[in-house]
Coordinates of N, CA and C in Angstrom, one line a residue:
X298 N -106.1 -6.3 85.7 CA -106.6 -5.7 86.9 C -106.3 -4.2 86.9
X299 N -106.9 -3.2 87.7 CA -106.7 -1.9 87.6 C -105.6 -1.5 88.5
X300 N -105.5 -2.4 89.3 CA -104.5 -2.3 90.8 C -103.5 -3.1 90.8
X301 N -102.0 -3.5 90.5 CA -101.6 -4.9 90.7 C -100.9 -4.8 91.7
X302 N -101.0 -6.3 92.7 CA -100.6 -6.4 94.0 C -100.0 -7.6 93.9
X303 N -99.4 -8.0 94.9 CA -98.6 -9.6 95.2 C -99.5 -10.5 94.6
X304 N -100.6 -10.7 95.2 CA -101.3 -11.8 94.5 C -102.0 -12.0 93.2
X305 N -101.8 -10.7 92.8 CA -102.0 -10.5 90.8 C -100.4 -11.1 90.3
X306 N -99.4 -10.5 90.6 CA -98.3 -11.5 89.9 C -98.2 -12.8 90.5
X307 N -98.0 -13.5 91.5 CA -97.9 -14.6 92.0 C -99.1 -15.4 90.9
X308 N -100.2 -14.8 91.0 CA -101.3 -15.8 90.4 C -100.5 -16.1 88.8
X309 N -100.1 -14.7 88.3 CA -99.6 -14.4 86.5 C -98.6 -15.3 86.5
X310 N -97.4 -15.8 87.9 CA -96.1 -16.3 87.5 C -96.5 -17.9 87.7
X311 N -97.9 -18.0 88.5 CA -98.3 -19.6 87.9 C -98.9 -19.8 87.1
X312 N -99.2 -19.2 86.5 CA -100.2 -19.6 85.2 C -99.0 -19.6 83.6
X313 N -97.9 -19.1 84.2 CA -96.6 -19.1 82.9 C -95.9 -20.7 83.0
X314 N -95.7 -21.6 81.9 CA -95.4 -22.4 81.9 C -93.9 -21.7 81.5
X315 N -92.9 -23.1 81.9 CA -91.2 -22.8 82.1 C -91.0 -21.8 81.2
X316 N -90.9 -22.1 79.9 CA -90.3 -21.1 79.2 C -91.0 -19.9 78.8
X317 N -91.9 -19.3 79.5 CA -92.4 -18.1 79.6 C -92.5 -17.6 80.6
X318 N -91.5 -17.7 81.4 CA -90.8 -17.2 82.4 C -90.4 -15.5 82.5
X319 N -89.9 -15.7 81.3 CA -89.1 -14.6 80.7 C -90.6 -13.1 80.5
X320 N -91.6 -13.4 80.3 CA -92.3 -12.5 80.2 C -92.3 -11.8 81.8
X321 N -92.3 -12.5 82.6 CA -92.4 -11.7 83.8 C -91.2 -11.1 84.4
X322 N -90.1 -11.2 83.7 CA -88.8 -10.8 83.8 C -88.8 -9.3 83.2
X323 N -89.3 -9.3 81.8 CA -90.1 -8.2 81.4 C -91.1 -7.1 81.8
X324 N -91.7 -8.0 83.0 CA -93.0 -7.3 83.0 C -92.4 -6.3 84.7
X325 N -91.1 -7.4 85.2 CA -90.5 -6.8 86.2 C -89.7 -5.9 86.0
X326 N -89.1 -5.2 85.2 CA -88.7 -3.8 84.7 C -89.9 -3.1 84.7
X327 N -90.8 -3.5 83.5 CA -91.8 -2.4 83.7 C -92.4 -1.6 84.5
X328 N -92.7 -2.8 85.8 CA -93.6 -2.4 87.1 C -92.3 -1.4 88.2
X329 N -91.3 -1.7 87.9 CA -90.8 -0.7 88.9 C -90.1 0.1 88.4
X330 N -90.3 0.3 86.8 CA -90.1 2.0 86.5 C -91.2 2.9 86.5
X331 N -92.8 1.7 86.7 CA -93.8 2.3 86.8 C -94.1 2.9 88.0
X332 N -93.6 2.4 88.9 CA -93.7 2.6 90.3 C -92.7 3.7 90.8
X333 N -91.5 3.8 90.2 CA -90.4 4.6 90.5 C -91.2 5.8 89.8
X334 N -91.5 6.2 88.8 CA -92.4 7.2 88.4 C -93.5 7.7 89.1
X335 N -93.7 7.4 90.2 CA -94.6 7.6 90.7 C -96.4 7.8 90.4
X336 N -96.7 6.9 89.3 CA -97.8 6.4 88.8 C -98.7 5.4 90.0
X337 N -100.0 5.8 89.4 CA -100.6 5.1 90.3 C -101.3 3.6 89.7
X338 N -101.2 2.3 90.6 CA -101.3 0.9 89.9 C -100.8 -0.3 90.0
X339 N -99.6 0.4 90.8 CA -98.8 -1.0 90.9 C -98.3 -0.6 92.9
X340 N -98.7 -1.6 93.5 CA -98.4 -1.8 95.2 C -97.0 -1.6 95.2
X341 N -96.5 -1.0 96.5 CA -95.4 -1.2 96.7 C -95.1 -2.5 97.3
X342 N -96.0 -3.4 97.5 CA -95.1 -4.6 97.9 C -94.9 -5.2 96.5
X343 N -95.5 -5.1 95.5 CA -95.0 -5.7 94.4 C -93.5 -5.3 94.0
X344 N -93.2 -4.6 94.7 CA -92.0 -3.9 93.9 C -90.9 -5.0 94.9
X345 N -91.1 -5.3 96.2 CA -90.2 -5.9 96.8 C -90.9 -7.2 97.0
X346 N -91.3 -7.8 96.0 CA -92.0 -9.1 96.0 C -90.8 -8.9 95.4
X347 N -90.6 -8.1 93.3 CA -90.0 -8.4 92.5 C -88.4 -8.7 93.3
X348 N -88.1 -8.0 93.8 CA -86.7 -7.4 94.6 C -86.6 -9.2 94.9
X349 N -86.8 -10.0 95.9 CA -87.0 -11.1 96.2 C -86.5 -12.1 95.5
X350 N -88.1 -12.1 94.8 CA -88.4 -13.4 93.8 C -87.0 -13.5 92.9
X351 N -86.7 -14.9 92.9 CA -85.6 -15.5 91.6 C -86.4 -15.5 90.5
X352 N -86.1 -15.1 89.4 CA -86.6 -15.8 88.4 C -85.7 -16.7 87.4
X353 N -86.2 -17.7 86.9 CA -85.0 -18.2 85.9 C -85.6 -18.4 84.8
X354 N -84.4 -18.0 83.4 CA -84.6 -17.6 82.3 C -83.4 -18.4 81.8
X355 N -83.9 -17.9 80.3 CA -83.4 -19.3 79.6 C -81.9 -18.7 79.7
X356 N -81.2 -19.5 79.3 CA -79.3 -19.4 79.2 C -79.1 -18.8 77.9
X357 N -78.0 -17.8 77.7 CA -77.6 -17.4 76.5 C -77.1 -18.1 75.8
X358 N -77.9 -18.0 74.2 CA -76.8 -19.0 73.6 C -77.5 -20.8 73.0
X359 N -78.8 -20.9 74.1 CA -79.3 -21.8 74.1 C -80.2 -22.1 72.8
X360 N -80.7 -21.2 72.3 CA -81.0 -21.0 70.7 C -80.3 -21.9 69.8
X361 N -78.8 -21.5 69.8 CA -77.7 -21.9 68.9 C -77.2 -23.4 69.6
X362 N -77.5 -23.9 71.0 CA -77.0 -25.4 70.9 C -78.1 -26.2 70.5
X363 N -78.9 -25.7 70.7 CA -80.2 -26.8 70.4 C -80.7 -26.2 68.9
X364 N -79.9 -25.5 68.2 CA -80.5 -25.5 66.8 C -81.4 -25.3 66.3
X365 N -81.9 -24.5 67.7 CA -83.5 -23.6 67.0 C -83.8 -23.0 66.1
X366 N -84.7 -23.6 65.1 CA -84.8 -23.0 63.3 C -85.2 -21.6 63.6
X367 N -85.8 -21.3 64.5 CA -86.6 -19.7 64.5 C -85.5 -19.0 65.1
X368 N -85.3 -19.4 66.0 CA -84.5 -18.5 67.1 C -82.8 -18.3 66.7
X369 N -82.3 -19.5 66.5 CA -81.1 -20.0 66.4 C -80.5 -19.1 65.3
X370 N -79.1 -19.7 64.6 CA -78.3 -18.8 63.9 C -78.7 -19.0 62.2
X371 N -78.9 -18.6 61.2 CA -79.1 -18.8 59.8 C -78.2 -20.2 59.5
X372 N -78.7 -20.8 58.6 CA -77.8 -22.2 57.9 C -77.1 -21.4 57.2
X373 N -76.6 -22.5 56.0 CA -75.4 -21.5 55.8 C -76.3 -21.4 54.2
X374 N -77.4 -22.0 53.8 CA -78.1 -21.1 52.4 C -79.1 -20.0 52.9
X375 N -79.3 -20.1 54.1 CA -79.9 -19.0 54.9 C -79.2 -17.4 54.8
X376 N -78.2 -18.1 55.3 CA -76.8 -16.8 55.4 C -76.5 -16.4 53.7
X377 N -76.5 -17.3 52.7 CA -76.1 -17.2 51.6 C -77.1 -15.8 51.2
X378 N -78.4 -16.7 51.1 CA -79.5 -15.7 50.8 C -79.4 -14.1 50.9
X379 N -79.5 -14.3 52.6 CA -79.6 -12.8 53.0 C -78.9 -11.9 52.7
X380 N -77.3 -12.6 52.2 CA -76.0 -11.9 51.9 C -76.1 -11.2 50.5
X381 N -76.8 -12.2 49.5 CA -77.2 -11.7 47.8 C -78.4 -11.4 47.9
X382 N -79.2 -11.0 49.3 CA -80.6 -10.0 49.2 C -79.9 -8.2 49.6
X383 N -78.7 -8.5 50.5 CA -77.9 -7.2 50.8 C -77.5 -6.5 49.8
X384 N -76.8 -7.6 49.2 CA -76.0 -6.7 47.4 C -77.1 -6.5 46.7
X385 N -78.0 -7.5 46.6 CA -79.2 -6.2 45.7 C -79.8 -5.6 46.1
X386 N -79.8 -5.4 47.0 CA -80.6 -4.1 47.7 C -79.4 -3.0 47.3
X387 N -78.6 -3.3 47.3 CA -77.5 -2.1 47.8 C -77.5 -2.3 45.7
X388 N -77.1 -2.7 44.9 CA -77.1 -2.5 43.9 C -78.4 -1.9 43.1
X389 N -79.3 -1.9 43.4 CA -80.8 -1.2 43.0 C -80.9 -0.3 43.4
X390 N -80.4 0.3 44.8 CA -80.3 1.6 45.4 C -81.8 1.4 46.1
X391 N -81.5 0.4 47.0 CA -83.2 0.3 47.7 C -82.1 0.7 48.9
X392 N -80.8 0.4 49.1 CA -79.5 0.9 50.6 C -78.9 1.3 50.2
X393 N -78.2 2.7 50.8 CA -77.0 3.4 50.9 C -75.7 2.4 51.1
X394 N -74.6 3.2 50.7 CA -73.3 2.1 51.0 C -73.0 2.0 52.5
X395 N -73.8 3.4 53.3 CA -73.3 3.1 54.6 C -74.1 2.0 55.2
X396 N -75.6 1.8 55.0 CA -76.4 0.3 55.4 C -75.9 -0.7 54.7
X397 N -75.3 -0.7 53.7 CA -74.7 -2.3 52.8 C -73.5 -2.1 53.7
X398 N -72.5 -1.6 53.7 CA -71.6 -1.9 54.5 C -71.5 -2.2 56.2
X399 N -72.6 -1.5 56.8 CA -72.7 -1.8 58.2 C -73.4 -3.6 58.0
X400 N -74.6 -3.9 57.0 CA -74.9 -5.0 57.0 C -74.5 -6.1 56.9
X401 N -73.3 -6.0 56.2 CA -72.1 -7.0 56.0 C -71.3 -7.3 57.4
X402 N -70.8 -6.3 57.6 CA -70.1 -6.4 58.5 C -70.7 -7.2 59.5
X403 N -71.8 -6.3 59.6 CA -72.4 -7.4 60.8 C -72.6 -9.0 60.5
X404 N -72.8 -9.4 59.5 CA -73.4 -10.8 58.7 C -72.1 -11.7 58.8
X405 N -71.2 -10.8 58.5 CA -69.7 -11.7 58.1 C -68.5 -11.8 59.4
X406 N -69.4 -10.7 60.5 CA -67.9 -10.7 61.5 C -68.8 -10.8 62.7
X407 N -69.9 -10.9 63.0 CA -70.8 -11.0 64.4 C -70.8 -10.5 65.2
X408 N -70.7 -8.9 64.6 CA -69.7 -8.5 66.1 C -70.9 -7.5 66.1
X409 N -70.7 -7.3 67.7 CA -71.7 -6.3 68.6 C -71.8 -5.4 67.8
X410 N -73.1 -4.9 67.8 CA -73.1 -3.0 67.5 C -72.0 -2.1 68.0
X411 N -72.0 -2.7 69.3 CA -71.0 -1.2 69.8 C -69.4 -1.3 69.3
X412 N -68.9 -2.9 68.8 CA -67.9 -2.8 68.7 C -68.1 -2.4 66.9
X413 N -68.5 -2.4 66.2 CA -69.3 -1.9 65.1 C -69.2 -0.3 64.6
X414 N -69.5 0.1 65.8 CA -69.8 1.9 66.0 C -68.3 2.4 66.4
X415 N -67.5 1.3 67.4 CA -66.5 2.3 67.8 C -65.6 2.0 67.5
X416 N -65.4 1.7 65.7 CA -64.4 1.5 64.9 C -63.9 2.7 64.3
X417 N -62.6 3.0 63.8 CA -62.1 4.1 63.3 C -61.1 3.7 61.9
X418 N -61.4 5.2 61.6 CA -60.8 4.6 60.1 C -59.6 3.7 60.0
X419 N -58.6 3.6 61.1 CA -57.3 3.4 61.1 C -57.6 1.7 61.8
X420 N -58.5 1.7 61.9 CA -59.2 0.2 62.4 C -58.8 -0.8 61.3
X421 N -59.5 0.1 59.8 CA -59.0 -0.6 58.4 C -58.0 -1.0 57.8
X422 N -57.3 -2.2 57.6 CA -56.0 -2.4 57.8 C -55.5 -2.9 56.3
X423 N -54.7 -2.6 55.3 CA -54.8 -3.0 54.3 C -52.7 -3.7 54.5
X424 N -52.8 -4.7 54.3 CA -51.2 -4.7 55.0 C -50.1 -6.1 54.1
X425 N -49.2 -5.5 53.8 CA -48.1 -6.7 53.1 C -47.3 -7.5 53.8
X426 N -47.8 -9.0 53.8 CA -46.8 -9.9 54.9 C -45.9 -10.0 54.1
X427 N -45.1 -10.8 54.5 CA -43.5 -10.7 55.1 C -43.6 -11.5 53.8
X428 N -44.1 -12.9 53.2 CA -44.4 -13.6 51.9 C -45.1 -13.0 50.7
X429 N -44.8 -11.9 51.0 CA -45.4 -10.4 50.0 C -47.1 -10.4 49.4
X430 N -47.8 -11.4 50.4 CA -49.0 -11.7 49.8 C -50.0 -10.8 50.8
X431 N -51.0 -9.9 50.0 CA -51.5 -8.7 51.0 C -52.7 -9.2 51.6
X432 N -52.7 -8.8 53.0 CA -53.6 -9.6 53.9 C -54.5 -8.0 54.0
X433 N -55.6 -8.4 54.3 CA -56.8 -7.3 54.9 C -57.6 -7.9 56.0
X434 N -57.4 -7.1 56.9 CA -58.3 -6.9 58.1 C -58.6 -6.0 58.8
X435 N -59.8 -5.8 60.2 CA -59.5 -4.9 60.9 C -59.7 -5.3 62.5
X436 N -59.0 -4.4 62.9 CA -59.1 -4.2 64.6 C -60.5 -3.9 64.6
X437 N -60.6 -4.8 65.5 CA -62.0 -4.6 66.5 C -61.7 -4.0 67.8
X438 N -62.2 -2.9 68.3 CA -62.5 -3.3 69.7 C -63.0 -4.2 70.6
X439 N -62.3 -4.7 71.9 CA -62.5 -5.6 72.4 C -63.6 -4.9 73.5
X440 N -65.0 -5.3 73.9 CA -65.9 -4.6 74.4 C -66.5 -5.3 76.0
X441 N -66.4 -6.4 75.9 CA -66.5 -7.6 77.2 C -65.5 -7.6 78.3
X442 N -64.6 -6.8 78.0 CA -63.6 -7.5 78.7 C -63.5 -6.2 80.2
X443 N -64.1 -5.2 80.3 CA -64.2 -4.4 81.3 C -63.3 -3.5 81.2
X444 N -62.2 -3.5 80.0 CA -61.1 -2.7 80.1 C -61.6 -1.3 79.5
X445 N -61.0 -0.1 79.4 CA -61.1 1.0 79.0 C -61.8 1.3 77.4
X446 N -62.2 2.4 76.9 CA -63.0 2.2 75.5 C -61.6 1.5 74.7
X447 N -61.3 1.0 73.9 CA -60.2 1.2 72.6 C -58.9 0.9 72.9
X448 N -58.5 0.1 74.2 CA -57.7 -0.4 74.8 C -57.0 -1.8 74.6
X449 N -58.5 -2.6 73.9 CA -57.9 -3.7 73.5 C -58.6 -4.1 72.0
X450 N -57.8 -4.7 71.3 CA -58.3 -5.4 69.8 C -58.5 -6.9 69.4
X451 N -59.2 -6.9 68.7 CA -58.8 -7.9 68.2 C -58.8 -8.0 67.0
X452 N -58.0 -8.6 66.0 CA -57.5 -8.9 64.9 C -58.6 -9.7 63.9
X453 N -59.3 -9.1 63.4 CA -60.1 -10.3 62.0 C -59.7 -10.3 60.9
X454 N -59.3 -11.1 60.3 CA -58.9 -10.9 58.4 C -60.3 -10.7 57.8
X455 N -60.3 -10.1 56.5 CA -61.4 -9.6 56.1 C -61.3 -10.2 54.6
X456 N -62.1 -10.8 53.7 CA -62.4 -11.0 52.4 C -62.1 -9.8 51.9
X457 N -61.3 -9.7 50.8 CA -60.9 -8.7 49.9 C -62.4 -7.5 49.6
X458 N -62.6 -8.7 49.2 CA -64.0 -7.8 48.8 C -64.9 -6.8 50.1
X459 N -64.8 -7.4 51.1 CA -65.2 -7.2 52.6 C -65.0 -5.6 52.8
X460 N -63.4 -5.9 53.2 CA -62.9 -4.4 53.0 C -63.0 -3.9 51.8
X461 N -63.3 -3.8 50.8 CA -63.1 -2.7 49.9 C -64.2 -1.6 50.0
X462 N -65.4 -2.6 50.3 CA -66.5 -2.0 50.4 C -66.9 -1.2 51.8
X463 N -65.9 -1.7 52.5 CA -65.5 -0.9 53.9 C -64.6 0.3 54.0
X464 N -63.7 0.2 53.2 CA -62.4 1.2 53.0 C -63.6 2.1 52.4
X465 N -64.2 1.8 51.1 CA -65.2 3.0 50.5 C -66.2 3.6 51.1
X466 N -66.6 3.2 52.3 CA -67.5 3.7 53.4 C -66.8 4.5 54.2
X467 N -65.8 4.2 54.4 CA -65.1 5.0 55.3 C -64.4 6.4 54.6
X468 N -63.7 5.8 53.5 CA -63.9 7.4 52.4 C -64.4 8.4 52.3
X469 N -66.1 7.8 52.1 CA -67.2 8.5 51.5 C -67.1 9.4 53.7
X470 N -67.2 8.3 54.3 CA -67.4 9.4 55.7 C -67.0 10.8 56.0
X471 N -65.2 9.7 55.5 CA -64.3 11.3 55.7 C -64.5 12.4 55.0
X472 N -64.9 11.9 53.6 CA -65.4 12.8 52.4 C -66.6 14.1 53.2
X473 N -67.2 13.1 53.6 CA -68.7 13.9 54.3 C -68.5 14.8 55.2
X474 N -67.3 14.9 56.3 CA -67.1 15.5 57.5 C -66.4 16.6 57.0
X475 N -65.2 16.6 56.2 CA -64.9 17.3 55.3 C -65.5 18.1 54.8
X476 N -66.8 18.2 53.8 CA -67.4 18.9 53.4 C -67.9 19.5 53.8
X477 N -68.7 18.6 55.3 CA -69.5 19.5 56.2 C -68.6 20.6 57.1
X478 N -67.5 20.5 57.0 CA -66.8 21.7 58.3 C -65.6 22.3 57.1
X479 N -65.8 22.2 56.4 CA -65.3 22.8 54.8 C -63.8 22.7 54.9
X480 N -63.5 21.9 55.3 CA -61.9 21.5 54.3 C -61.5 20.3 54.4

């Protein structure tokens, strides 16, 4: 329609069967940043229709209990794959060490982007237990929890190989920053 009004989405949110719900949940952002923009097209009652209306959408997570092949999480020759398509990529030079290393990281530790980004070199932990046998891990930021940026961690052990290839990212960074503001 050229105009959308209450009775253009009411008609759109019966014609969506259960699990495409979600499209109109989508389409409800759109219409009232289109509307807040002050564009012309969309009613202001649609805006407090949206305001109103419940919508229900699927549950996080629901992918991974019901084992959705598309949706859900890689098997584990799934995971294998992707992991020896990473290293060749990164060994042919089709990725830099800083995409092979962010890609790992992500594949092997599942952690958020953001807690990903607001790691610091001293995050990288190369460390001798007490039974002299050398453990590697790093602090994560804890990002869910409402507390302050960098206030809380949490502890992952890392495959040798994991970190090394992380320690030499982190190198090559400092190396870079260095260069760039010259000392």
């Amino acid at each position: 329609p050229a105009y959308i009004e209450e009775t253009v989405i009411l008609n759109y949110k019966d014609t969506l069967p259960k699990q495409r719900v979600q499209y109109l949940v989508t389409l409800r952002s759109f219409f009232k940043t289109w509307y807040s923009l002050g564009y012309y097209g969309v009613d202001e009652k649609v805006i407090s229709l949206f305001n109103v209306m419940k919508l229900k959408v699927k549950e996080a997570g629901d992918a991974v209990k019901n084992e959705n092949p598309e949706q859900g999480p890689l098997t584990d020759p799934e995971h294998y794959t992707f992991n020896r398509a990473i290293r060749n990529a990164y060994e042919f030079n089709k990725i830099n060490l800083y995409e092979f290393s962010l890609a790992l990281l992500v594949s092997f530790t599942g952690r958020r982007p953001a807690q990903i980004t607001s790691l610091k070199f001293k995050d990288i932990v190369r460390e001798l237990t007490i039974n002299g046998k050398v453990e590697y891990y790093m602090n994560f930021p804890r990002i869910k929890q409402g507390l302050e940026f960098r206030k809380s961690f949490r502890k992952l052990i890392l495959s040798e190989y994991i970190f090394n290839i992380v320690q030499e990212q982190a190198v090559c960074s400092v190396n870079l920053v260095e260069e760039k503001i010259g000392r």
